[in-house]
mmCIF file of C-alpha atoms and ligand atoms in Angstrom:
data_model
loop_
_atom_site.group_PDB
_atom_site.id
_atom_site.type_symbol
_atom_site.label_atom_id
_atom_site.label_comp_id
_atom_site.label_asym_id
_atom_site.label_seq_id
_atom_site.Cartn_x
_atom_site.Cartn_y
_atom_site.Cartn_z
ATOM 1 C CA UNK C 7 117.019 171.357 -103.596
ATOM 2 C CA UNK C 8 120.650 169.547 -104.452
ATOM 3 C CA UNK C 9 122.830 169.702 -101.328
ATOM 4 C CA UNK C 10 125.787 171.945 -101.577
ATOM 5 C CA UNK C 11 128.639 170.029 -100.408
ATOM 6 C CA UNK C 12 131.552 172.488 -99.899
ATOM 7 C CA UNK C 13 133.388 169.647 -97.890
ATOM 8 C CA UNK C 14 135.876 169.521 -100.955
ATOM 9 C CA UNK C 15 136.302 169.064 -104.551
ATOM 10 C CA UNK C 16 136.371 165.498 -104.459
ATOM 11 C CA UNK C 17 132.693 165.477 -104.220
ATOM 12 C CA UNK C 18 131.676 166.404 -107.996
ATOM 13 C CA UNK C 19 129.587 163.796 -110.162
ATOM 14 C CA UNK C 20 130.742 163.242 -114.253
ATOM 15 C CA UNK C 21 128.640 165.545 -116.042
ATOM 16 C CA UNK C 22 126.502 163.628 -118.594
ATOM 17 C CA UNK C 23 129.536 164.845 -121.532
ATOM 18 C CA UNK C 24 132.261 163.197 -119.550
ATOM 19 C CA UNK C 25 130.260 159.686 -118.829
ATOM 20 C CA UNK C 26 129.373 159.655 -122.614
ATOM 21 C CA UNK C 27 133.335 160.246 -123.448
ATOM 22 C CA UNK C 28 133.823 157.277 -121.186
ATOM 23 C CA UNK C 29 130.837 155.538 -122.618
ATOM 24 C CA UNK C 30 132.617 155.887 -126.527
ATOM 25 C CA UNK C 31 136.877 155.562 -125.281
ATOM 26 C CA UNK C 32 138.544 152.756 -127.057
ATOM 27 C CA UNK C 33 140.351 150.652 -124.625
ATOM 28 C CA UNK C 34 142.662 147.401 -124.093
ATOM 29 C CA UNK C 35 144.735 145.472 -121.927
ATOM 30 C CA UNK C 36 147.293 148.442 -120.023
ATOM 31 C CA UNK C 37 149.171 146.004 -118.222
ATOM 32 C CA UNK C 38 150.466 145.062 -121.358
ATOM 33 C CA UNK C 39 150.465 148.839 -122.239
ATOM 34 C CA UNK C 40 147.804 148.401 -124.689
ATOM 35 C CA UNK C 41 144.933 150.961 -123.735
ATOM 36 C CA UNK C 42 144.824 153.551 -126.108
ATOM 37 C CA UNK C 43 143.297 155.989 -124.043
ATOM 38 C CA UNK C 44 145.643 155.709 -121.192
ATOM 39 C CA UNK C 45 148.625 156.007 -123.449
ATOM 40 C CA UNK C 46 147.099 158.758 -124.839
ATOM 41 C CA UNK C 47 146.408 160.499 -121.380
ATOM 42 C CA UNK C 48 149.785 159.887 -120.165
ATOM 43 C CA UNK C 49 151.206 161.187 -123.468
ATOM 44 C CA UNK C 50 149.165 163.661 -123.962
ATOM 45 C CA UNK C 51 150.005 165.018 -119.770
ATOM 46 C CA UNK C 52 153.928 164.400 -120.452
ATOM 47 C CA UNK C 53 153.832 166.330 -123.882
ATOM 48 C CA UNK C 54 151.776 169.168 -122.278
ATOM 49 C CA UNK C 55 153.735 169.433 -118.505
ATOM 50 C CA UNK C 56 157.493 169.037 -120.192
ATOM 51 C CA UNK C 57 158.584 164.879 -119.391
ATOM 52 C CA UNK C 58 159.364 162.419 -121.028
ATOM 53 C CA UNK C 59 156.973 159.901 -119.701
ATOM 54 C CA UNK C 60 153.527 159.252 -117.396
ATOM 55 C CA UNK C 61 151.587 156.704 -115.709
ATOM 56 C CA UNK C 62 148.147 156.594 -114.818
ATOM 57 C CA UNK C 63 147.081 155.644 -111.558
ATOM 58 C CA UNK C 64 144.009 154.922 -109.637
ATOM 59 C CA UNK C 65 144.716 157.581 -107.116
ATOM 60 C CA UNK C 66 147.112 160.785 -106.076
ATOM 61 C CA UNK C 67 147.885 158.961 -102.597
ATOM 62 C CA UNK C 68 149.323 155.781 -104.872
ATOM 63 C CA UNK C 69 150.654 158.410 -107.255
ATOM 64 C CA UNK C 70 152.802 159.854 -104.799
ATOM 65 C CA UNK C 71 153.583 156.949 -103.322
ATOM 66 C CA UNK C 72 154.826 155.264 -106.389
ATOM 67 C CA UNK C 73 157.266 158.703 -106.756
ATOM 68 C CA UNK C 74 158.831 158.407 -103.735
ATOM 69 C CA UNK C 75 159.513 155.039 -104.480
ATOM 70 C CA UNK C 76 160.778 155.271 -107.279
ATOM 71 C CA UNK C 77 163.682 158.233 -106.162
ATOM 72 C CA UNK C 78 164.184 156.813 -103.274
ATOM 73 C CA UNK C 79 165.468 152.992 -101.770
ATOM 74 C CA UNK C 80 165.227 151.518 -98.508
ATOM 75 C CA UNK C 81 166.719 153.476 -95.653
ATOM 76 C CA UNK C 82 166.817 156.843 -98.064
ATOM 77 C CA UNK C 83 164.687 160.150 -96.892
ATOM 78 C CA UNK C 84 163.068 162.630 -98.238
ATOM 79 C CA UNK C 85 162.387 166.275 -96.934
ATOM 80 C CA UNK C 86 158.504 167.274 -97.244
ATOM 81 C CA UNK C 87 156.294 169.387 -95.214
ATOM 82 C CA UNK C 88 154.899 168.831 -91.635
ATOM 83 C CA UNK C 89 151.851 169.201 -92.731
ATOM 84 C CA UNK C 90 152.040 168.033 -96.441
ATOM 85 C CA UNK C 91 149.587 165.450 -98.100
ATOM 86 C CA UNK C 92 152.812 163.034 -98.558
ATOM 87 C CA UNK C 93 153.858 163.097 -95.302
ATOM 88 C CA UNK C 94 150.602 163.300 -92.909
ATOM 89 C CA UNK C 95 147.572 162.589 -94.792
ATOM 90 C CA UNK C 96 148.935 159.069 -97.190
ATOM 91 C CA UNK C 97 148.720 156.816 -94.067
ATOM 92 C CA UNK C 98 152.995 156.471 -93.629
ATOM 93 C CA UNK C 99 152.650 154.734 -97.184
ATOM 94 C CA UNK C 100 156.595 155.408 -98.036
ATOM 95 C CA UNK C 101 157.891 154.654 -94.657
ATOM 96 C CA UNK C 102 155.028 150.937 -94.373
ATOM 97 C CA UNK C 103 155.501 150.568 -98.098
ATOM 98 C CA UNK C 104 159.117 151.919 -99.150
ATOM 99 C CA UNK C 105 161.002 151.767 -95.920
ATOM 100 C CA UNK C 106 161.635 155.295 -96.751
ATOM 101 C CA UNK C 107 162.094 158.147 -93.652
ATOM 102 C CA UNK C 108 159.967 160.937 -94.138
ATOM 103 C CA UNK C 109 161.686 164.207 -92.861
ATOM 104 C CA UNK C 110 158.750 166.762 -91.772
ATOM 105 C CA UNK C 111 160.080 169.818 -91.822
ATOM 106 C CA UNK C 112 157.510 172.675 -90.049
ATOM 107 C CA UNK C 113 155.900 175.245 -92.848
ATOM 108 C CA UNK C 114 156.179 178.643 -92.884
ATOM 109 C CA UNK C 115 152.594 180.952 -92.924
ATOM 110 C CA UNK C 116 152.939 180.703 -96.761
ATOM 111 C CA UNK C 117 153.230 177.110 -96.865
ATOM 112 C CA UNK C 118 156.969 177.160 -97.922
ATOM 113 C CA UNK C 119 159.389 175.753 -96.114
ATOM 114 C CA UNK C 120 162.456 177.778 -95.186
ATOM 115 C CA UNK C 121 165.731 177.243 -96.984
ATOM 116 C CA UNK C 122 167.486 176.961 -93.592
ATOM 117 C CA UNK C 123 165.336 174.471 -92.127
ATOM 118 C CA UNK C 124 165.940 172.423 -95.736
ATOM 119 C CA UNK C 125 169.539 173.044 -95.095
ATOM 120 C CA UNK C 126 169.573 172.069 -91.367
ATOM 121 C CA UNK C 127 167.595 168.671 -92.355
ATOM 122 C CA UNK C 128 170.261 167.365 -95.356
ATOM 123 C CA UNK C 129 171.838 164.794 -93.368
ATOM 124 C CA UNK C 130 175.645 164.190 -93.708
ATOM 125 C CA UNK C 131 176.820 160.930 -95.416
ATOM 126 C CA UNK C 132 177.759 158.794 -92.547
ATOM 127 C CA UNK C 133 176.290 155.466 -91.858
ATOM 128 C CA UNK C 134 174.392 156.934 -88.801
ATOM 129 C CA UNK C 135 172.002 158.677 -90.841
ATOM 130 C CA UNK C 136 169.314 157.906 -93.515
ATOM 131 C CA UNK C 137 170.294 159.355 -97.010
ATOM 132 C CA UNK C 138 168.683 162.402 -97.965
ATOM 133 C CA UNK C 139 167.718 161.756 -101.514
ATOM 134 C CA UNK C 140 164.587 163.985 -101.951
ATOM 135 C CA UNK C 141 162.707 167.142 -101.600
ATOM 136 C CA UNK C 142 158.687 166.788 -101.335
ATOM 137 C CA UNK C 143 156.883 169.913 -102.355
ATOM 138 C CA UNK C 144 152.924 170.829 -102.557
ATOM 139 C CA UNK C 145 151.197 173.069 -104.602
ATOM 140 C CA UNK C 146 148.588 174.348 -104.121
ATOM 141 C CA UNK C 147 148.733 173.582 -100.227
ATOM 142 C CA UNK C 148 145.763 174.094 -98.040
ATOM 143 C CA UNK C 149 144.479 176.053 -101.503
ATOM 144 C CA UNK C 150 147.571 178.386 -101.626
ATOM 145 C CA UNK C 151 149.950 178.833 -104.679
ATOM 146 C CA UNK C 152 153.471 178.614 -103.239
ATOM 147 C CA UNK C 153 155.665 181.868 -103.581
ATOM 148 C CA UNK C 154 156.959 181.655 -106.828
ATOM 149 C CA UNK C 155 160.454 183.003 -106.574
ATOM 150 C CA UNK C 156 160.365 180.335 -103.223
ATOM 151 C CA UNK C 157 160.318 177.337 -105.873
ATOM 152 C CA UNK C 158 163.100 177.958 -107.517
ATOM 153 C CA UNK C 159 164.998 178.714 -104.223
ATOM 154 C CA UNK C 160 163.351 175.212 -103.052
ATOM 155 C CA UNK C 161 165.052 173.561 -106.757
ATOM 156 C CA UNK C 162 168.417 175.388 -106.148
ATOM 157 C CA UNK C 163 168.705 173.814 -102.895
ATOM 158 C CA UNK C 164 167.865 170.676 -103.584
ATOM 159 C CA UNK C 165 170.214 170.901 -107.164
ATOM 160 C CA UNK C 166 173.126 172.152 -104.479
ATOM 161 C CA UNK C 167 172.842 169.168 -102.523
ATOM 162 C CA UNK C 168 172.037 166.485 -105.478
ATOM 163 C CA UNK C 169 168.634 165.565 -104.358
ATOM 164 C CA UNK C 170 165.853 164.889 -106.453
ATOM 165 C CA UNK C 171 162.731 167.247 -105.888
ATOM 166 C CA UNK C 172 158.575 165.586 -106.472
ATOM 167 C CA UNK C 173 155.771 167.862 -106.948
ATOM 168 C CA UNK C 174 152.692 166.984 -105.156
ATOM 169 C CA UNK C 175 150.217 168.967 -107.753
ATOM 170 C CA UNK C 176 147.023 167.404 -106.575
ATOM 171 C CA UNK C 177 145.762 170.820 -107.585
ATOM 172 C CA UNK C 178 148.281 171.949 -109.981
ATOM 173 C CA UNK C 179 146.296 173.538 -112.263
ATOM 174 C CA UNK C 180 144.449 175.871 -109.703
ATOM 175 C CA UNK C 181 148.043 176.847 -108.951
ATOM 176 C CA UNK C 182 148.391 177.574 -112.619
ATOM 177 C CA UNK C 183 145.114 179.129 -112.821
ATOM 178 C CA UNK C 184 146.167 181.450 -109.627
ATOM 179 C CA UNK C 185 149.618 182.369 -111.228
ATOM 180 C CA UNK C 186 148.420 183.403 -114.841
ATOM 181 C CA UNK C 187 150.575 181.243 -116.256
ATOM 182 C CA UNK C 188 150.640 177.744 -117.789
ATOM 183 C CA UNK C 189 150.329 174.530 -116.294
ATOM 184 C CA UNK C 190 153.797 173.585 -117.671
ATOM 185 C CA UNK C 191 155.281 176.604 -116.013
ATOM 186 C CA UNK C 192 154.234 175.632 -113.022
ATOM 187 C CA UNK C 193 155.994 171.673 -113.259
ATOM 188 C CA UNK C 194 159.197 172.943 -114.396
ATOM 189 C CA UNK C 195 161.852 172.253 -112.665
ATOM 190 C CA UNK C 196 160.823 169.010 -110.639
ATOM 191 C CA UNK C 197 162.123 165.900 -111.629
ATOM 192 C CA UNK C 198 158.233 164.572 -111.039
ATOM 193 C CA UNK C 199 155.295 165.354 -110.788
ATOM 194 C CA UNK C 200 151.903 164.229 -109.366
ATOM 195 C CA UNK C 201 148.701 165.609 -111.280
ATOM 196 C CA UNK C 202 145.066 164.302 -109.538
ATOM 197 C CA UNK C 203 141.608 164.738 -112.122
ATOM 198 C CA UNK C 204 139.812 163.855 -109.432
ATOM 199 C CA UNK C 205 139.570 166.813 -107.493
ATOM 200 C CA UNK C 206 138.820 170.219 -109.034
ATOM 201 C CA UNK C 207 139.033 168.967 -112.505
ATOM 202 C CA UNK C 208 136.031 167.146 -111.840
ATOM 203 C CA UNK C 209 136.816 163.080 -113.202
ATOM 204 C CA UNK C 210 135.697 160.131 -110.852
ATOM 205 C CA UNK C 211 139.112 158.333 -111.071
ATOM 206 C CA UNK C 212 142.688 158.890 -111.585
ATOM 207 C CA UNK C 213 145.884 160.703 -111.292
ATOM 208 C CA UNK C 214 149.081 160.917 -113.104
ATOM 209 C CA UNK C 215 152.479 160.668 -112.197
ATOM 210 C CA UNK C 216 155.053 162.253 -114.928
ATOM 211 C CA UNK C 217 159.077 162.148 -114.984
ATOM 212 C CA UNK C 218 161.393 161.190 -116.933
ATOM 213 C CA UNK C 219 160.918 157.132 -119.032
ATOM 214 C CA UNK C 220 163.405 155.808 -116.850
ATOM 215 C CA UNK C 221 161.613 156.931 -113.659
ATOM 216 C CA UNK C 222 158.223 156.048 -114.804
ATOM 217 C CA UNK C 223 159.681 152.701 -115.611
ATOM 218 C CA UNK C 224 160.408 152.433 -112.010
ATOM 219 C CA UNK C 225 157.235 154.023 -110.537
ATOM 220 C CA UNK C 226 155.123 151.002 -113.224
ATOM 221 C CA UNK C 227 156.596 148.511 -111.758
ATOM 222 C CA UNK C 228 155.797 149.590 -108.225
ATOM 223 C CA UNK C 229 152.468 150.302 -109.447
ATOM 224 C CA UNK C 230 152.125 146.728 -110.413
ATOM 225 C CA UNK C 231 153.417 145.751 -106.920
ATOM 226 C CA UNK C 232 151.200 147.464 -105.185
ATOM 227 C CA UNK C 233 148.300 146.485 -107.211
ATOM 228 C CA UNK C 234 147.598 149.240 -108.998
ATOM 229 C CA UNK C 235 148.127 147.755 -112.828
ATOM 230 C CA UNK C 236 144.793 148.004 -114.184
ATOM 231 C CA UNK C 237 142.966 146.637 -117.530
ATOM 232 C CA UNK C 238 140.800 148.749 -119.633
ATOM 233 C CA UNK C 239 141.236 151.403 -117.609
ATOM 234 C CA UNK C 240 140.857 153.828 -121.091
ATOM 235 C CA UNK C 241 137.065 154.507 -119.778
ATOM 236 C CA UNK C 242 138.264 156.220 -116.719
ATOM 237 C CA UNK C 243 141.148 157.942 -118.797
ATOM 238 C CA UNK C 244 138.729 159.213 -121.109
ATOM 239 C CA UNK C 245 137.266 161.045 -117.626
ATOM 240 C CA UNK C 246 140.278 162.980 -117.453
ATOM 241 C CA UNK C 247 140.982 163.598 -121.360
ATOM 242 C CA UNK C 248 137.378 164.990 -121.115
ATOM 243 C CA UNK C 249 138.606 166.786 -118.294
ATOM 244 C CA UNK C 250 141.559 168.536 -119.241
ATOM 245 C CA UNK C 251 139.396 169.814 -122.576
ATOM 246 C CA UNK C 252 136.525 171.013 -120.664
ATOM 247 C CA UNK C 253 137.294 171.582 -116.548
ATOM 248 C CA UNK C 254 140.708 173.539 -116.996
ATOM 249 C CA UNK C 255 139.418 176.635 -117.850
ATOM 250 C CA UNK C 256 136.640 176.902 -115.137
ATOM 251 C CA UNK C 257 138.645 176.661 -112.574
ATOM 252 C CA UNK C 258 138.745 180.426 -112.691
ATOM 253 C CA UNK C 259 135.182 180.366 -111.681
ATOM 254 C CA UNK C 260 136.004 178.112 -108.774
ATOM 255 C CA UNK C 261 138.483 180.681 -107.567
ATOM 256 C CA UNK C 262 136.218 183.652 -107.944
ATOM 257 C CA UNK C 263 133.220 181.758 -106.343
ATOM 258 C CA UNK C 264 135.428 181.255 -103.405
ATOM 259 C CA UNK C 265 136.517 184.934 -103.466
ATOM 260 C CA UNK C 266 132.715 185.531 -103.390
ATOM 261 C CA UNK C 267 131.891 183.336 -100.500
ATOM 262 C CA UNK C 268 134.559 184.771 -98.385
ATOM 263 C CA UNK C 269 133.697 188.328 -99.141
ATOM 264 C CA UNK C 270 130.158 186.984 -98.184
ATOM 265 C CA UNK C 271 130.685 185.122 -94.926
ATOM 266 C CA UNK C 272 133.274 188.608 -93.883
ATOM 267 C CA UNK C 273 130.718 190.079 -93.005
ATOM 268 C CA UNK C 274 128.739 187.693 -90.033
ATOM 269 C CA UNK C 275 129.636 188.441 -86.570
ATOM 270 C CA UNK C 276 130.743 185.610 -84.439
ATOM 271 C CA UNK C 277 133.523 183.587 -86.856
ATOM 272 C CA UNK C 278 136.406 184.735 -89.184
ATOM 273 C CA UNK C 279 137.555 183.944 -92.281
ATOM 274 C CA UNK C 280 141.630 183.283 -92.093
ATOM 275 C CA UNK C 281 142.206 182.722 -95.635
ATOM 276 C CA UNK C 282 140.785 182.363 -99.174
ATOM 277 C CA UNK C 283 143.099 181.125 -101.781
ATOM 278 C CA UNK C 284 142.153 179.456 -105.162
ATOM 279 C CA UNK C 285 138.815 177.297 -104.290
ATOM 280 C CA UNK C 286 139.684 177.292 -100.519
ATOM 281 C CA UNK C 287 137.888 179.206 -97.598
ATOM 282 C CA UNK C 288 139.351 178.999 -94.117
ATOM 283 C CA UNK C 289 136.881 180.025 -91.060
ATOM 284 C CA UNK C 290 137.613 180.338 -87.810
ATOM 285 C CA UNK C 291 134.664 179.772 -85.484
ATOM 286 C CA UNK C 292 134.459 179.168 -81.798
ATOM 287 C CA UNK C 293 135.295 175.434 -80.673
ATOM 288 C CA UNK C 294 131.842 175.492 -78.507
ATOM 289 C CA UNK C 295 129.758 176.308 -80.987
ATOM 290 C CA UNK C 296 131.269 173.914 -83.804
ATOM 291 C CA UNK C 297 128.831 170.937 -83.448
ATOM 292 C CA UNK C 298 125.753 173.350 -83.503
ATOM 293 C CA UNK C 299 127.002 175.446 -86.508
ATOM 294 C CA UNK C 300 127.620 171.882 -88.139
ATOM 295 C CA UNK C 301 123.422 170.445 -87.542
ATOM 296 C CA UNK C 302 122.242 174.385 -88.978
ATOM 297 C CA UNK C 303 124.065 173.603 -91.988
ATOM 298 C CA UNK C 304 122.607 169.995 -92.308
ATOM 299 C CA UNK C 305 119.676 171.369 -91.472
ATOM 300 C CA UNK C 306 120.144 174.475 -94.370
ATOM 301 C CA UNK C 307 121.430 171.412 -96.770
ATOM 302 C CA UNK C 308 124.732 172.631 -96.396
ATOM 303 C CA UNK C 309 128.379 170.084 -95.883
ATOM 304 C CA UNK C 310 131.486 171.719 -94.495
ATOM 305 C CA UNK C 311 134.635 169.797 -93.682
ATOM 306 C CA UNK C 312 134.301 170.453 -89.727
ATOM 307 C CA UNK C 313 137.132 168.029 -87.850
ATOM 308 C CA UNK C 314 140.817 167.204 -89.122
ATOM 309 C CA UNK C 315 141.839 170.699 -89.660
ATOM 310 C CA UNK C 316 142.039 173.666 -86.848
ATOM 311 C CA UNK C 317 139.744 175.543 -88.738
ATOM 312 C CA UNK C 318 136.507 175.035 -91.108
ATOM 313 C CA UNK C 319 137.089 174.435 -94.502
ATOM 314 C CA UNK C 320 134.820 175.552 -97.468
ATOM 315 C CA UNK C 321 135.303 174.241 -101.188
ATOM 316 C CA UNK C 322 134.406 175.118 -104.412
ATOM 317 C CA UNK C 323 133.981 172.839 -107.480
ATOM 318 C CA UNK C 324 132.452 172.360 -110.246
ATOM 319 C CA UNK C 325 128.806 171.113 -109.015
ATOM 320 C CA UNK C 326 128.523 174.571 -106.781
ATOM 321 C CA UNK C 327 127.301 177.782 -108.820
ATOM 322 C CA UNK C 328 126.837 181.430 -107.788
ATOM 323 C CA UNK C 329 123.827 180.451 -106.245
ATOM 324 C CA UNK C 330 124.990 177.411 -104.122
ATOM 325 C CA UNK C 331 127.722 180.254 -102.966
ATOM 326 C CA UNK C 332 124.613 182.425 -101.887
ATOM 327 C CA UNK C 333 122.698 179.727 -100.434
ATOM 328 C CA UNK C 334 125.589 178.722 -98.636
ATOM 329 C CA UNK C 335 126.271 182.710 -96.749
ATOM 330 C CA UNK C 336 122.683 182.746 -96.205
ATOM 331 C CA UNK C 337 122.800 179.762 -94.388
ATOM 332 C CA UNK C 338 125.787 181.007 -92.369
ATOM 333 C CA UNK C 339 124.252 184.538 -91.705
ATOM 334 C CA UNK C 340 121.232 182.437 -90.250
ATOM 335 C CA UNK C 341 123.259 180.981 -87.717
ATOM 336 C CA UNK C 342 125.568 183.818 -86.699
ATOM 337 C CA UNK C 343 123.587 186.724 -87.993
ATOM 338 C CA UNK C 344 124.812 189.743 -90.311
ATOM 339 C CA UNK C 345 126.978 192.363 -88.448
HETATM 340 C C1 PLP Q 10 143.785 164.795 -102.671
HETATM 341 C C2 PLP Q 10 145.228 164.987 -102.597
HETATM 342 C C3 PLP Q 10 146.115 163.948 -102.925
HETATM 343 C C4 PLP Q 10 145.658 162.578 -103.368
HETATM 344 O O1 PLP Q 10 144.544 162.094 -102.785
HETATM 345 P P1 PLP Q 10 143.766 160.811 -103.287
HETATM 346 O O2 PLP Q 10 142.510 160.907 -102.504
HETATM 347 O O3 PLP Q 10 144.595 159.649 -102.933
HETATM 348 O O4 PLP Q 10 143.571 160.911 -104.761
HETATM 349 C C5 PLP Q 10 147.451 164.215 -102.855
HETATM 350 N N1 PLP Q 10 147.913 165.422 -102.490
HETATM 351 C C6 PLP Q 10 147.103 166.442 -102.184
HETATM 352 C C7 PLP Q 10 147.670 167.757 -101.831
HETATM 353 C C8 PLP Q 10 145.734 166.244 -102.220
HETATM 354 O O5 PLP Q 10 144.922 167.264 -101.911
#
């Protein structure tokens, strides 16, 4: 029996379709802008999202990174969530890398942050004070689609006070997937955008960052500074050309196979599920009994994310099916037992 690793939905494998896509991409040199596949990624991403331009980069962490860079200097800010991937989980990168302030600003329950507490944060121009030159959003965050009426309040604001505004969509498309609507819908309005393949969309490699050819021009050269200009990097391209044919549409399943597993795991005595949203399941279980619950689910052939977060978190991706998602409440039920 495969284990089912619902630690997250970085964990999937290339199906045998998307290594032989990698197997037949045509590729060059893309430092020199020459890999056919990568330029036709990153047009292909720009066309479909609404920019001008996009760059493909090894990772969402250097994807980001290379955004904030590129809107802000040295000594500028930007405003982004306590708890947001760009400000707490991307080891300080903008502030070690770009000498750039991060402003946390605390998130409300629905991961927004309130227009007050963006309004209280925009520093005054006055050499005491960093320049506030950004606004930092997430979405999906911790699984959840943001409020959509919140977004455009979060674009107003930051169009009322002349700062630029970067979408974190690491998971964009489950966000797109959980709104009905299209993937585009969901970018519009930022000035950038981060989009990772890696995750539910099921590639081994890449993200890509998309704004307008002036910014990109910015955010390549910082790529190139920080290493990240890569060669024939059209075979791991062709990953995510593969992936936006063939993994978009599934995510669906993803997000009802979490429903599923929630609904499932509702009914043990013993722990709570706080949330399910897209592919994400929040439980609550008792800090005593953590470590224990952890070696059952070894044990069952089981992975949950048990440590950085206050509470356990289940994922669903493409290499878990309805049965993994049974498996996986069985194994649960046999350590808390059915109410
Ligand atoms: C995973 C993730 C990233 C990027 O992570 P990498 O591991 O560097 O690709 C960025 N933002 C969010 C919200 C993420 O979940």
């Amino acid at each position: 029996m495969a284990i089912i690793d619902l630690r997250s939905d970085t964990v999937t494998r290339p199906t045998r379709a998307m290594r032989e896509a990698m197997l037949d991409a045509p590729v060059g040199d893309d430092v020199y802008g020459e890999d056919p596949t990568v330029n036709a990624l990153q047009e292909r991403l720009a066309a479909d999202l609404g920019f001008q331009a996009g760059l493909f980069v090894p990772s969402g962490t250097q994807s980001n990174l290379l955004g904030l860079m590129a809107h802000c200097e040295r000594g500028d800010e930007y405003l982004v969530g306590a708890d947001a991937h760009t400000y707490k989980f991307e080891g300080g990168g903008a502030a070690v890398l770009g000498s750039i302030q991060p402003q946390p600003i605390a998130h409300q329950p629905d991961g927004s942050l309130a227009i007050t507490d963006l309004e209280a944060a925009v520093k005054p121009v006055d050499p005491h004070f960093a320049r506030t030159r950004l606004l930092a959003l997430e979405n999906t965050w911790h699984g959840r689609a943001l409020p959509r009426p919140y977004v455009r309040e979060a674009q107003d604001f930051a169009r009322r006070h002349g700062l630029g505004v970067h979408l974190d969509g690491a998971r964009l498309f489950n966000a797109a997937t959980a709104y009905g609507v299209t993937a585009r819908e969901v970018a519009d309005g930022f000035d950038s955008v981060s989009v990772c393949f890696s995750k539910g969309l099921g590639a081994p490699v890449g993200s890509v960052l998309l704004g307008s050819t002036a910014f990109i021009d910015r955010a390549r050269r910082w790529r190139k500074v920080a290493g990240g200009g890569w060669r024939q990097a059209g075979m791991l391209a062709a990953a995510c050309l593969h992936a936006l044919d063939h993994h978009v549409a599934r995510l669906a399943d993803d997000h009802a196979r979490a429903a599923r597993l929630a609904e499932g795991l509702r009914g043990l005595e013993g722990m709570t599920v706080d949330a399910q949203h897209t592919n994400m399941v929040f439980v609550r279980v008792p800090v005593e009994r953590l470590q224990a619950l952890d070696a059952h689910l070894r044990a069952a052939e089981v992975r949950v994310s048990i440590g950085y977060l206050p509470t356990v978190r289940l994922v669903t991706h493409l290499d878990i099916d309805d049965d993994s998602v049974e498996r996986s409440i069985a194994a649960f039920a046999g350590f808390f037992g059915r109410n």
